Amino acid sequence: MPILSTTVIKECTAADSPVAGQPSSVCTRKNTFLVVDGSCDSYVECIEFVPVHKTCPDGLHYDPSVKWPGYPCGYPADVPCKGRGAAQAAEPTKDCPHQFGFFASTAASPNDCGRYRMCVAGHAVEMSCPTGLAFNPILSRCDWPFNVPSCNVDAFLAYKCPAASIDASGNAIVTNHKYEGNCYAFYSCEAGESRLLSCDAGLAFDPTTGYCVDEDRVDCGVKAVPQQSASAALVAPIQI
C-alpha cells in the first residue's frame, strides 16, 4: 500500500436515504454503524438513534470493523466481501472499471509491470510502484515481480538469476549480485527468483563480498542517488 500518494475518498452519497425519520429500535446505540445483510457495500449509520441507510462509493466495501465516526468504506483488498453477499453494480467509465480502486494500467508496455492505474471518482491516474516492485492486479498492491504471473520478471528487472544453489540441508542459498550503474542497488537471488533491493542509508553494495558495507569502502565512481528499498514498500498503493 506509505511511499505512494494518498487520496481522500468522497463521503458516501449513493442511496443515502433515511430508514426512519425518528429514533427506532434499529439503533440500540446512539451513534454507530450496522451491517446490512446480503450486501458488501451497504450499511446503516445510526446518528442520535436515527438510522440512515448508506452505500459506499462504487469499488469500495463496507468495513464492519470501523468504529463510528470513522470512514466505514475500504478497498476490496483490505475489506474482503466473501460470504457477505453482493456488491452494487459497477459504474465504469472509459478508463476505469469501477469509480474507485487500483487496476492494471492499459497504457503500460508489456514488460512495464510496475505501472498501475488509480481510479478516483471514475478518473484514472497513472501510477508506478517503487523501484523493483510490480503491480499485482489480484491483490491490488505492489508486490514482488515473481508473485505476478503476468509479469516477465527477467525483462522487467533486466536481470536473470543464476541457477539456484542449495546448501547441505537442501535449502536455497541466497546470493547477491551487482546492479550495473548504481552502487547502492543490488539483485538478490533465491531459488532462481530475483529481487531488486537497495542498501540502507550510508551503505553501498560491495560486489566482492556480496553485502552492503560502509559506502566509503566502495568505489562508486559518480555516485548514483540511493533508491528506496523495495522491501519497505510491500503495501497497498494508497490508504484511505
Coordinates of N, CA and C in Angstrom, one line a residue:
M1 N 0.7 -0.2 0.0 CA 0.0 0.0 0.0 C 0.9 0.2 0.0
P2 N 2.0 5.2 3.2 CA 3.1 4.6 2.5 C 3.8 5.5 1.6
I3 N 4.8 4.9 0.8 CA 5.6 5.7 -0.1 C 4.9 6.2 -1.3
L4 N 3.7 5.8 -1.6 CA 3.0 6.3 -2.7 C 1.9 7.3 -2.2
S5 N 1.3 8.0 -3.1 CA 0.4 9.1 -2.7 C -0.8 8.6 -2.0
T6 N -1.5 9.5 -1.3 CA -2.8 9.3 -0.6 C -3.9 10.1 -1.3
T7 N -5.1 9.7 -1.1 CA -6.2 10.5 -1.6 C -7.4 10.4 -0.6
V8 N -8.2 11.4 -0.7 CA -9.4 11.5 0.2 C -10.6 11.0 -0.6
I9 N -11.2 10.0 -0.1 CA -12.4 9.4 -0.8 C -13.6 10.2 -0.3
K10 N -14.5 10.5 -1.3 CA -15.6 11.3 -1.0 C -16.6 10.6 -0.1
E11 N -17.4 11.4 0.6 CA -18.4 10.8 1.6 C -19.4 10.0 0.8
C12 N -19.9 9.0 1.4 CA -20.9 8.1 0.8 C -22.1 9.0 0.4
T13 N -22.5 8.9 -0.9 CA -23.7 9.7 -1.3 C -24.7 8.8 -2.0
A14 N -24.3 7.6 -2.5 CA -25.3 6.7 -3.2 C -26.3 6.1 -2.2
A15 N -27.5 6.2 -2.5 CA -28.6 5.6 -1.7 C -28.6 6.1 -0.3
D16 N -28.3 7.4 -0.1 CA -28.3 7.9 1.3 C -29.8 8.3 1.6
S17 N -30.5 7.5 2.2 CA -31.9 7.8 2.5 C -32.3 7.3 3.9
P18 N -33.1 8.0 4.6 CA -33.4 7.6 6.0 C -34.2 6.3 6.0
V19 N -33.8 5.4 6.9 CA -34.6 4.2 7.2 C -35.8 4.6 8.0
A20 N -35.6 5.6 8.9 CA -36.7 6.1 9.6 C -36.4 7.6 10.0
G21 N -37.4 8.4 10.1 CA -37.2 9.8 10.4 C -37.1 10.0 11.9
Q22 N -37.4 9.1 12.7 CA -37.4 9.2 14.1 C -36.6 8.1 14.7
P23 N -36.1 8.3 16.0 CA -35.4 7.2 16.6 C -36.2 5.9 16.6
S24 N -35.5 4.7 16.4 CA -36.2 3.5 16.3 C -35.4 2.4 17.0
S25 N -36.1 1.2 17.1 CA -35.4 0.1 17.7 C -34.3 -0.5 16.9
V26 N -34.1 0.0 15.6 CA -33.0 -0.5 14.8 C -31.7 -0.1 15.4
C27 N -31.6 1.1 16.0 CA -30.4 1.7 16.6 C -30.4 1.5 18.1
T28 N -29.7 0.5 18.6 CA -29.7 0.3 20.0 C -28.6 1.1 20.7
R29 N -27.7 1.7 19.8 CA -26.7 2.6 20.3 C -26.9 4.0 19.7
K30 N -26.5 5.0 20.4 CA -26.7 6.4 19.9 C -26.1 6.7 18.6
N31 N -24.8 6.4 18.4 CA -24.1 6.6 17.2 C -23.2 5.4 16.9
T32 N -23.5 4.8 15.7 CA -22.8 3.6 15.4 C -23.1 3.2 13.9
F33 N -22.4 2.2 13.4 CA -22.7 1.6 12.1 C -23.3 0.2 12.3
L34 N -24.1 -0.2 11.4 CA -24.7 -1.5 11.4 C -24.6 -2.2 10.0
V35 N -24.4 -3.5 10.1 CA -24.3 -4.3 8.8 C -25.6 -4.5 8.2
V36 N -25.7 -4.4 6.8 CA -26.8 -4.7 6.1 C -26.6 -6.1 5.5
D37 N -27.4 -7.1 5.9 CA -27.3 -8.5 5.5 C -27.4 -8.6 3.9
G38 N -26.5 -9.4 3.4 CA -26.6 -9.6 1.9 C -26.0 -8.6 1.1
S39 N -25.2 -7.6 1.7 CA -24.6 -6.6 0.9 C -23.2 -6.3 1.3
C40 N -22.3 -6.2 0.3 CA -20.9 -5.9 0.6 C -20.6 -4.5 0.9
D41 N -21.5 -3.6 0.4 CA -21.1 -2.2 0.5 C -22.2 -1.3 1.1
S42 N -23.3 -1.8 1.5 CA -24.3 -1.0 2.2 C -24.2 -1.2 3.7
Y43 N -24.7 -0.2 4.4 CA -24.6 -0.2 5.8 C -25.7 0.8 6.4
V44 N -25.9 0.7 7.7 CA -26.8 1.7 8.3 C -26.0 2.5 9.3
E45 N -26.1 3.8 9.2 CA -25.4 4.7 10.2 C -26.5 5.2 11.2
C46 N -26.3 5.0 12.4 CA -27.1 5.5 13.5 C -26.6 6.8 14.0
I47 N -27.4 7.8 13.9 CA -27.0 9.2 14.4 C -28.1 9.6 15.3
E48 N -27.7 9.8 16.6 CA -28.7 10.1 17.6 C -29.9 9.1 17.6
F49 N -29.5 7.9 17.5 CA -30.5 6.8 17.5 C -31.4 6.7 16.2
V50 N -31.1 7.6 15.2 CA -31.9 7.6 14.0 C -31.1 6.9 12.9
P51 N -31.7 5.8 12.3 CA -31.0 5.0 11.3 C -31.1 5.6 9.9
V52 N -29.9 5.6 9.2 CA -29.9 6.1 7.8 C -29.2 5.1 7.0
H53 N -29.8 4.6 5.9 CA -29.2 3.6 5.0 C -28.2 4.3 4.1
K54 N -27.0 3.8 4.0 CA -26.0 4.4 3.1 C -25.3 3.3 2.3
T55 N -24.7 3.7 1.2 CA -23.9 2.7 0.4 C -22.6 3.3 0.0
C56 N -21.5 2.5 0.2 CA -20.2 3.0 -0.2 C -20.1 3.4 -1.6
P57 N -19.2 4.2 -2.0 CA -19.0 4.5 -3.5 C -18.6 3.2 -4.2
D58 N -18.9 3.2 -5.5 CA -18.6 2.0 -6.3 C -17.1 1.7 -6.3
G59 N -16.8 0.4 -6.0 CA -15.4 0.0 -5.9 C -15.0 -0.2 -4.5
L60 N -15.7 0.3 -3.5 CA -15.4 0.1 -2.1 C -16.3 -0.8 -1.4
H61 N -15.9 -1.4 -0.3 CA -16.8 -2.2 0.5 C -16.9 -1.7 1.9
Y62 N -18.1 -2.0 2.5 CA -18.3 -1.5 3.9 C -17.4 -2.4 4.8
D63 N -16.7 -1.7 5.8 CA -15.8 -2.4 6.7 C -16.5 -2.5 8.1
P64 N -17.0 -3.6 8.5 CA -17.7 -3.7 9.8 C -16.8 -3.5 11.0
S65 N -15.5 -3.5 10.8 CA -14.6 -3.3 11.9 C -14.4 -1.8 12.3
V66 N -14.8 -0.9 11.4 CA -14.6 0.5 11.7 C -15.6 1.0 12.7
K67 N -15.1 1.7 13.7 CA -15.9 2.3 14.7 C -16.4 3.7 14.4
W68 N -17.6 4.0 14.7 CA -18.1 5.4 14.4 C -17.3 6.4 15.2
P69 N -16.9 7.6 14.7 CA -17.3 8.1 13.4 C -16.3 8.0 12.3
G70 N -15.5 6.9 12.3 CA -14.5 6.7 11.2 C -15.2 6.5 9.9
Y71 N -14.3 6.6 8.8 CA -14.9 6.4 7.5 C -15.0 4.8 7.3
P72 N -16.2 4.4 7.0 CA -16.5 2.9 7.1 C -16.3 2.2 5.8
C73 N -15.7 2.8 4.7 CA -15.6 2.1 3.4 C -14.1 1.9 3.1
G74 N -13.8 0.7 2.6 CA -12.4 0.4 2.3 C -12.3 -0.3 0.9
Y75 N -11.0 -0.4 0.5 CA -10.8 -1.1 -0.8 C -11.0 -2.6 -0.6
P76 N -11.5 -3.3 -1.6 CA -11.8 -4.8 -1.5 C -10.6 -5.6 -1.1
A77 N -9.3 -5.2 -1.4 CA -8.2 -5.9 -1.0 C -8.0 -5.9 0.5
D78 N -8.5 -4.8 1.1 CA -8.4 -4.7 2.6 C -9.7 -5.1 3.3
V79 N -10.8 -5.1 2.6 CA -12.1 -5.5 3.2 C -12.7 -6.5 2.2
P80 N -12.4 -7.8 2.4 CA -12.9 -8.8 1.6 C -14.5 -9.0 1.8
C81 N -15.1 -9.4 0.7 CA -16.6 -9.5 0.8 C -17.1 -10.9 0.8
K82 N -16.2 -11.9 1.0 CA -16.5 -13.3 0.9 C -17.6 -13.7 1.9
G83 N -18.7 -14.2 1.5 CA -19.7 -14.7 2.4 C -20.6 -13.6 2.9
R84 N -20.5 -12.4 2.4 CA -21.2 -11.3 2.9 C -22.3 -10.8 2.0
G85 N -22.4 -11.4 0.8 CA -23.4 -11.0 -0.2 C -22.8 -10.5 -1.4
A86 N -23.5 -9.6 -2.1 CA -23.1 -9.0 -3.3 C -22.8 -7.5 -3.2
A87 N -22.0 -7.0 -4.1 CA -21.7 -5.6 -4.2 C -22.6 -4.9 -5.2
Q88 N -22.7 -3.6 -5.1 CA -23.6 -2.9 -6.1 C -23.0 -3.0 -7.5
A89 N -23.9 -2.8 -8.5 CA -23.5 -2.8 -9.9 C -22.4 -1.8 -10.1
A90 N -21.4 -2.2 -10.9 CA -20.3 -1.3 -11.2 C -20.7 -0.1 -12.0
E91 N -20.0 1.0 -11.8 CA -20.3 2.2 -12.6 C -19.0 2.6 -13.4
P92 N -18.7 1.8 -14.4 CA -17.5 2.0 -15.1 C -17.4 3.3 -15.9
T93 N -16.2 3.8 -16.2 CA -16.0 4.9 -17.1 C -15.1 4.4 -18.2
K94 N -14.8 5.3 -19.1 CA -13.9 4.9 -20.2 C -12.6 4.3 -19.8
D95 N -12.1 4.9 -18.7 CA -10.7 4.5 -18.2 C -10.7 3.6 -16.9
C96 N -11.9 3.5 -16.3 CA -11.9 2.8 -15.0 C -13.1 1.8 -14.9
P97 N -12.8 0.5 -14.5 CA -13.9 -0.5 -14.4 C -14.8 -0.2 -13.2
H98 N -14.3 0.6 -12.2 CA -15.1 1.0 -11.0 C -14.7 2.4 -10.8
Q99 N -15.6 3.1 -10.0 CA -15.3 4.5 -9.7 C -14.0 4.7 -8.8
F100 N -13.8 3.7 -7.9 CA -12.6 3.8 -7.1 C -11.9 2.4 -7.1
G101 N -10.6 2.5 -7.0 CA -9.8 1.3 -6.9 C -8.5 1.4 -7.6
F102 N -7.8 0.3 -7.6 CA -6.5 0.2 -8.3 C -6.5 -1.0 -9.3
F103 N -6.1 -0.7 -10.5 CA -6.2 -1.6 -11.6 C -4.9 -1.6 -12.5
A104 N -4.7 -2.7 -13.2 CA -3.6 -2.7 -14.2 C -3.8 -1.6 -15.2
S105 N -2.6 -1.0 -15.5 CA -2.6 0.1 -16.5 C -2.7 -0.4 -17.9
T106 N -3.6 0.0 -18.7 CA -3.7 -0.3 -20.1 C -2.7 0.5 -20.9
A107 N -2.1 1.5 -20.3 CA -1.2 2.3 -21.1 C 0.3 1.8 -20.9
A108 N 0.5 0.9 -20.0 CA 1.8 0.4 -19.8 C 2.3 -0.6 -20.9
S109 N 3.6 -0.6 -21.2 CA 4.1 -1.6 -22.1 C 4.1 -2.9 -21.5
P110 N 4.1 -4.0 -22.3 CA 4.0 -5.4 -21.8 C 5.0 -5.7 -20.7
N111 N 6.2 -5.2 -20.7 CA 7.2 -5.5 -19.7 C 7.3 -4.5 -18.6
D112 N 6.4 -3.5 -18.6 CA 6.5 -2.5 -17.6 C 5.5 -2.9 -16.5
C113 N 5.9 -3.9 -15.7 CA 5.0 -4.4 -14.7 C 4.7 -3.5 -13.5
G114 N 5.5 -2.5 -13.4 CA 5.4 -1.6 -12.2 C 4.3 -0.5 -12.4
R115 N 3.7 -0.4 -13.5 CA 2.7 0.6 -13.7 C 1.3 0.1 -13.3
Y116 N 0.5 1.0 -12.8 CA -0.9 0.7 -12.5 C -1.7 1.9 -12.5
R117 N -3.0 1.7 -12.4 CA -4.0 2.8 -12.6 C -4.8 3.0 -11.3
M118 N -4.8 4.2 -10.7 CA -5.6 4.6 -9.6 C -6.8 5.3 -10.1
C119 N -8.0 4.8 -9.7 CA -9.2 5.4 -10.1 C -9.9 6.2 -9.0
V120 N -10.2 7.4 -9.2 CA -10.8 8.3 -8.1 C -12.0 8.9 -8.8
A121 N -13.2 8.6 -8.3 CA -14.4 9.1 -8.8 C -14.5 8.9 -10.3
G122 N -14.0 7.8 -10.8 CA -14.1 7.4 -12.2 C -13.0 8.0 -13.1
H123 N -12.1 8.8 -12.5 CA -11.0 9.4 -13.2 C -9.7 8.6 -13.0
A124 N -9.0 8.2 -14.0 CA -7.8 7.4 -13.9 C -6.5 8.3 -13.7
V125 N -5.7 7.9 -12.8 CA -4.4 8.5 -12.6 C -3.3 7.4 -12.8
E126 N -2.4 7.6 -13.7 CA -1.3 6.6 -13.9 C -0.3 6.7 -12.8
M127 N 0.0 5.5 -12.2 CA 0.9 5.5 -11.0 C 2.0 4.4 -11.3
S128 N 3.1 4.5 -10.5 CA 4.2 3.5 -10.6 C 4.5 3.0 -9.2
C129 N 4.8 1.7 -9.1 CA 5.2 1.0 -7.9 C 6.7 1.5 -7.6
P130 N 7.1 1.4 -6.4 CA 8.5 1.6 -6.1 C 9.5 0.8 -6.9
T131 N 10.7 1.2 -7.1 CA 11.6 0.5 -8.0 C 11.8 -0.9 -7.5
G132 N 11.6 -1.9 -8.5 CA 11.8 -3.3 -8.1 C 10.5 -4.0 -7.8
L133 N 9.4 -3.3 -7.7 CA 8.1 -4.0 -7.4 C 7.2 -3.9 -8.6
A134 N 6.3 -4.9 -8.7 CA 5.4 -4.9 -9.8 C 3.9 -4.8 -9.2
F135 N 3.0 -4.3 -10.1 CA 1.6 -4.3 -9.6 C 1.0 -5.6 -9.7
N136 N 0.4 -6.1 -8.6 CA -0.3 -7.3 -8.6 C -1.8 -7.1 -8.7
P137 N -2.4 -7.3 -9.9 CA -3.9 -6.9 -10.1 C -4.8 -7.8 -9.3
I138 N -4.3 -9.0 -8.8 CA -5.2 -9.8 -8.0 C -5.3 -9.3 -6.6
L139 N -4.2 -8.7 -6.1 CA -4.2 -8.2 -4.7 C -4.4 -6.7 -4.7
S140 N -4.3 -6.0 -5.9 CA -4.4 -4.6 -6.0 C -3.3 -3.9 -5.2
R141 N -2.1 -4.5 -5.2 CA -1.0 -4.0 -4.4 C 0.3 -4.1 -5.2
C142 N 1.3 -3.4 -4.8 CA 2.6 -3.6 -5.4 C 3.2 -4.8 -4.7
D143 N 3.9 -5.6 -5.5 CA 4.3 -6.9 -5.0 C 5.7 -7.3 -5.6
W144 N 6.3 -8.4 -5.1 CA 7.5 -8.9 -5.7 C 7.1 -9.3 -7.2
P145 N 7.9 -9.0 -8.2 CA 7.5 -9.4 -9.5 C 7.2 -10.9 -9.7
F146 N 8.0 -11.8 -9.0 CA 7.8 -13.2 -9.2 C 6.4 -13.7 -8.7
N147 N 5.7 -12.8 -7.9 CA 4.4 -13.2 -7.5 C 3.3 -12.7 -8.5
V148 N 3.7 -12.1 -9.6 CA 2.7 -11.6 -10.5 C 2.8 -12.4 -11.8
P149 N 1.9 -13.4 -12.0 CA 2.0 -14.3 -13.2 C 2.1 -13.6 -14.5
S150 N 1.5 -12.4 -14.7 CA 1.5 -11.8 -16.0 C 2.8 -11.0 -16.2
C151 N 3.7 -10.9 -15.2 CA 5.0 -10.2 -15.4 C 6.1 -11.0 -15.9
N152 N 6.8 -10.6 -16.9 CA 8.0 -11.2 -17.4 C 9.1 -10.6 -16.5
V153 N 9.5 -11.3 -15.5 CA 10.4 -10.8 -14.4 C 11.7 -10.5 -15.0
D154 N 12.3 -11.4 -15.8 CA 13.7 -11.1 -16.4 C 13.7 -9.9 -17.2
A155 N 12.7 -9.6 -18.0 CA 12.6 -8.4 -18.8 C 12.4 -7.2 -18.0
F156 N 11.5 -7.3 -17.0 CA 11.1 -6.2 -16.2 C 12.3 -5.7 -15.3
L157 N 13.1 -6.6 -14.7 CA 14.2 -6.3 -13.9 C 15.5 -6.2 -14.7
A158 N 15.4 -6.6 -16.0 CA 16.6 -6.6 -16.8 C 17.7 -7.4 -16.2
Y159 N 17.3 -8.6 -15.6 CA 18.3 -9.5 -15.0 C 17.8 -10.9 -14.9
K160 N 18.6 -11.8 -15.0 CA 18.2 -13.2 -14.8 C 19.1 -13.9 -13.8
C161 N 18.6 -14.4 -12.7 CA 19.4 -15.0 -11.7 C 20.1 -16.3 -12.2
P162 N 21.3 -16.5 -11.6 CA 21.9 -17.8 -12.0 C 21.2 -19.0 -11.4
A163 N 21.6 -20.2 -11.8 CA 20.9 -21.4 -11.4 C 20.9 -21.4 -9.8
A164 N 19.8 -21.9 -9.2 CA 19.7 -21.9 -7.8 C 20.8 -22.8 -7.1
S165 N 21.3 -22.3 -6.0 CA 22.3 -23.0 -5.2 C 21.6 -23.6 -4.0
I166 N 21.9 -24.8 -3.6 CA 21.3 -25.5 -2.5 C 22.4 -25.8 -1.4
D167 N 22.1 -25.6 -0.1 CA 23.1 -26.0 0.9 C 22.9 -27.4 1.3
A168 N 23.7 -27.9 2.2 CA 23.8 -29.3 2.6 C 22.4 -29.8 3.1
S169 N 21.6 -28.9 3.6 CA 20.3 -29.2 4.2 C 19.2 -29.2 3.1
G170 N 19.6 -28.8 1.9 CA 18.6 -28.7 0.8 C 17.9 -27.4 0.8
N171 N 18.3 -26.4 1.5 CA 17.7 -25.1 1.5 C 18.4 -24.2 0.4
A172 N 17.6 -23.4 -0.2 CA 18.1 -22.5 -1.3 C 19.1 -21.4 -0.6
I173 N 20.2 -21.2 -1.3 CA 21.2 -20.3 -0.8 C 20.9 -18.9 -1.5
V174 N 20.8 -17.9 -0.7 CA 20.6 -16.5 -1.2 C 21.9 -15.9 -1.7
T175 N 21.9 -15.5 -2.9 CA 23.2 -14.8 -3.4 C 22.8 -13.4 -3.9
N176 N 23.7 -12.5 -3.7 CA 23.5 -11.1 -4.1 C 24.5 -10.7 -5.3
H177 N 24.0 -9.9 -6.2 CA 24.7 -9.6 -7.4 C 24.6 -8.1 -7.7
K178 N 25.7 -7.6 -8.3 CA 25.8 -6.2 -8.6 C 24.7 -5.7 -9.6
Y179 N 24.2 -4.5 -9.3 CA 23.3 -3.8 -10.3 C 24.1 -2.8 -11.0
E180 N 24.3 -2.9 -12.3 CA 25.1 -2.0 -13.0 C 24.6 -0.6 -13.0
G181 N 25.4 0.4 -12.7 CA 25.0 1.8 -12.8 C 24.6 2.4 -11.6
N182 N 24.5 1.6 -10.5 CA 24.0 2.1 -9.2 C 24.6 1.3 -8.1
C183 N 25.6 1.8 -7.4 CA 26.3 1.0 -6.4 C 25.5 0.9 -5.1
Y184 N 24.4 1.5 -5.0 CA 23.5 1.3 -3.8 C 22.5 0.2 -4.0
A185 N 22.3 -0.2 -5.2 CA 21.3 -1.2 -5.5 C 22.0 -2.6 -5.8
F186 N 21.2 -3.7 -5.7 CA 21.8 -5.0 -6.0 C 20.6 -5.9 -6.2
Y187 N 20.9 -7.0 -6.9 CA 19.9 -8.1 -7.1 C 20.2 -9.2 -6.1
S188 N 19.1 -9.6 -5.5 CA 19.1 -10.7 -4.5 C 18.4 -11.9 -5.1
C189 N 19.1 -13.1 -5.2 CA 18.5 -14.3 -5.9 C 18.3 -15.4 -4.9
E190 N 17.2 -16.0 -4.9 CA 16.9 -17.1 -4.1 C 16.0 -18.1 -4.9
A191 N 16.5 -19.3 -5.0 CA 15.8 -20.4 -5.8 C 15.4 -19.9 -7.2
G192 N 16.3 -19.1 -7.8 CA 16.2 -18.6 -9.1 C 15.3 -17.4 -9.3
E193 N 14.7 -16.9 -8.2 CA 13.8 -15.8 -8.2 C 14.6 -14.5 -7.8
S194 N 14.4 -13.4 -8.5 CA 15.2 -12.2 -8.3 C 14.4 -11.1 -7.6
R195 N 15.1 -10.4 -6.8 CA 14.5 -9.2 -6.2 C 15.5 -8.0 -6.4
L196 N 15.0 -6.9 -6.7 CA 15.9 -5.7 -6.9 C 15.8 -4.9 -5.5
L197 N 16.9 -4.8 -4.8 CA 16.9 -4.2 -3.5 C 17.9 -3.1 -3.5
S198 N 17.9 -2.3 -2.3 CA 18.9 -1.3 -2.2 C 19.4 -1.3 -0.8
C199 N 20.7 -0.8 -0.6 CA 21.3 -0.8 0.7 C 20.6 0.3 1.6
D200 N 20.8 0.1 2.9 CA 20.3 1.1 3.8 C 21.2 2.4 3.7
A201 N 20.7 3.5 4.2 CA 21.4 4.8 4.1 C 22.8 4.7 4.7
G202 N 23.7 5.2 4.0 CA 25.1 5.2 4.4 C 25.9 4.0 4.0
L203 N 25.2 3.0 3.4 CA 25.9 1.8 2.9 C 25.8 1.7 1.4
A204 N 26.7 0.9 0.8 CA 26.7 0.7 -0.6 C 27.0 -0.8 -0.8
F205 N 26.7 -1.3 -2.0 CA 26.9 -2.7 -2.3 C 28.3 -3.0 -2.7
D206 N 28.9 -4.0 -2.0 CA 30.2 -4.4 -2.4 C 30.1 -5.8 -3.1
P207 N 30.4 -5.7 -4.4 CA 30.3 -7.0 -5.2 C 31.3 -8.1 -4.9
T208 N 32.3 -7.7 -4.2 CA 33.3 -8.7 -3.8 C 32.8 -9.6 -2.7
T209 N 32.2 -9.0 -1.7 CA 31.6 -9.7 -0.5 C 30.2 -10.1 -0.8
G210 N 29.5 -9.4 -1.6 CA 28.1 -9.6 -1.8 C 27.2 -9.0 -0.8
Y211 N 27.7 -8.1 0.0 CA 26.9 -7.4 1.0 C 27.0 -5.9 1.0
C212 N 26.1 -5.3 1.7 CA 26.2 -3.8 1.8 C 27.2 -3.5 2.9
V213 N 28.1 -2.6 2.6 CA 29.1 -2.1 3.6 C 29.1 -0.6 3.6
D214 N 29.9 -0.1 4.5 CA 30.0 1.4 4.6 C 30.4 1.9 3.2
E215 N 29.6 2.9 2.8 CA 29.8 3.4 1.4 C 31.2 3.9 1.1
D216 N 31.9 4.4 2.1 CA 33.3 4.8 1.9 C 34.2 3.7 1.5
R217 N 33.8 2.5 1.7 CA 34.7 1.3 1.3 C 34.4 0.8 -0.1
V218 N 33.4 1.5 -0.8 CA 33.1 1.1 -2.1 C 33.4 2.2 -3.1
D219 N 34.0 1.8 -4.2 CA 34.4 2.8 -5.3 C 33.1 2.9 -6.2
C220 N 32.3 4.0 -5.9 CA 31.1 4.1 -6.7 C 31.3 5.0 -7.9
G221 N 32.5 5.6 -8.1 CA 32.7 6.5 -9.2 C 31.8 7.7 -9.0
V222 N 31.0 8.0 -10.0 CA 30.0 9.1 -9.9 C 28.8 8.4 -9.2
K223 N 28.6 8.8 -7.9 CA 27.6 8.1 -7.1 C 26.2 8.4 -7.6
A224 N 25.4 7.3 -7.8 CA 24.0 7.5 -8.1 C 23.3 7.7 -6.8
V225 N 22.1 8.3 -7.0 CA 21.3 8.6 -5.8 C 20.8 7.2 -5.2
P226 N 20.9 7.0 -3.9 CA 20.3 5.7 -3.4 C 18.9 5.6 -3.7
Q227 N 18.4 4.4 -4.0 CA 17.0 4.2 -4.3 C 16.3 3.6 -3.1
Q228 N 15.1 3.8 -3.0 CA 14.3 3.3 -1.8 C 14.3 1.8 -1.8
S229 N 14.4 1.2 -0.6 CA 14.4 -0.2 -0.5 C 13.0 -0.8 -0.9
A230 N 12.9 -1.7 -1.8 CA 11.6 -2.2 -2.2 C 11.0 -3.0 -1.1
S231 N 11.9 -3.6 -0.2 CA 11.3 -4.5 0.8 C 10.4 -3.7 1.8
A232 N 10.6 -2.3 1.8 CA 9.8 -1.5 2.7 C 8.5 -1.0 2.1
A233 N 8.3 -1.4 0.8 CA 7.2 -0.9 0.0 C 6.1 -1.9 -0.3
L234 N 6.1 -3.0 0.3 CA 5.1 -4.1 0.0 C 3.8 -3.8 0.8
V235 N 3.2 -2.7 0.3 CA 2.0 -2.2 1.0 C 0.9 -1.9 -0.1
A236 N -0.3 -1.7 0.3 CA -1.3 -1.2 -0.7 C -0.8 0.1 -1.3
P237 N -1.0 0.4 -2.5 CA -0.5 1.6 -3.1 C -1.0 2.9 -2.4
I238 N -2.2 2.9 -1.9 CA -2.6 4.0 -1.1 C -3.5 3.5 0.0
Q239 N -3.7 4.3 1.0 CA -4.6 4.0 2.0 C -5.7 5.2 2.1
I240 N -6.8 4.8 2.6 CA -7.9 5.9 2.8 C -7.5 6.8 3.9

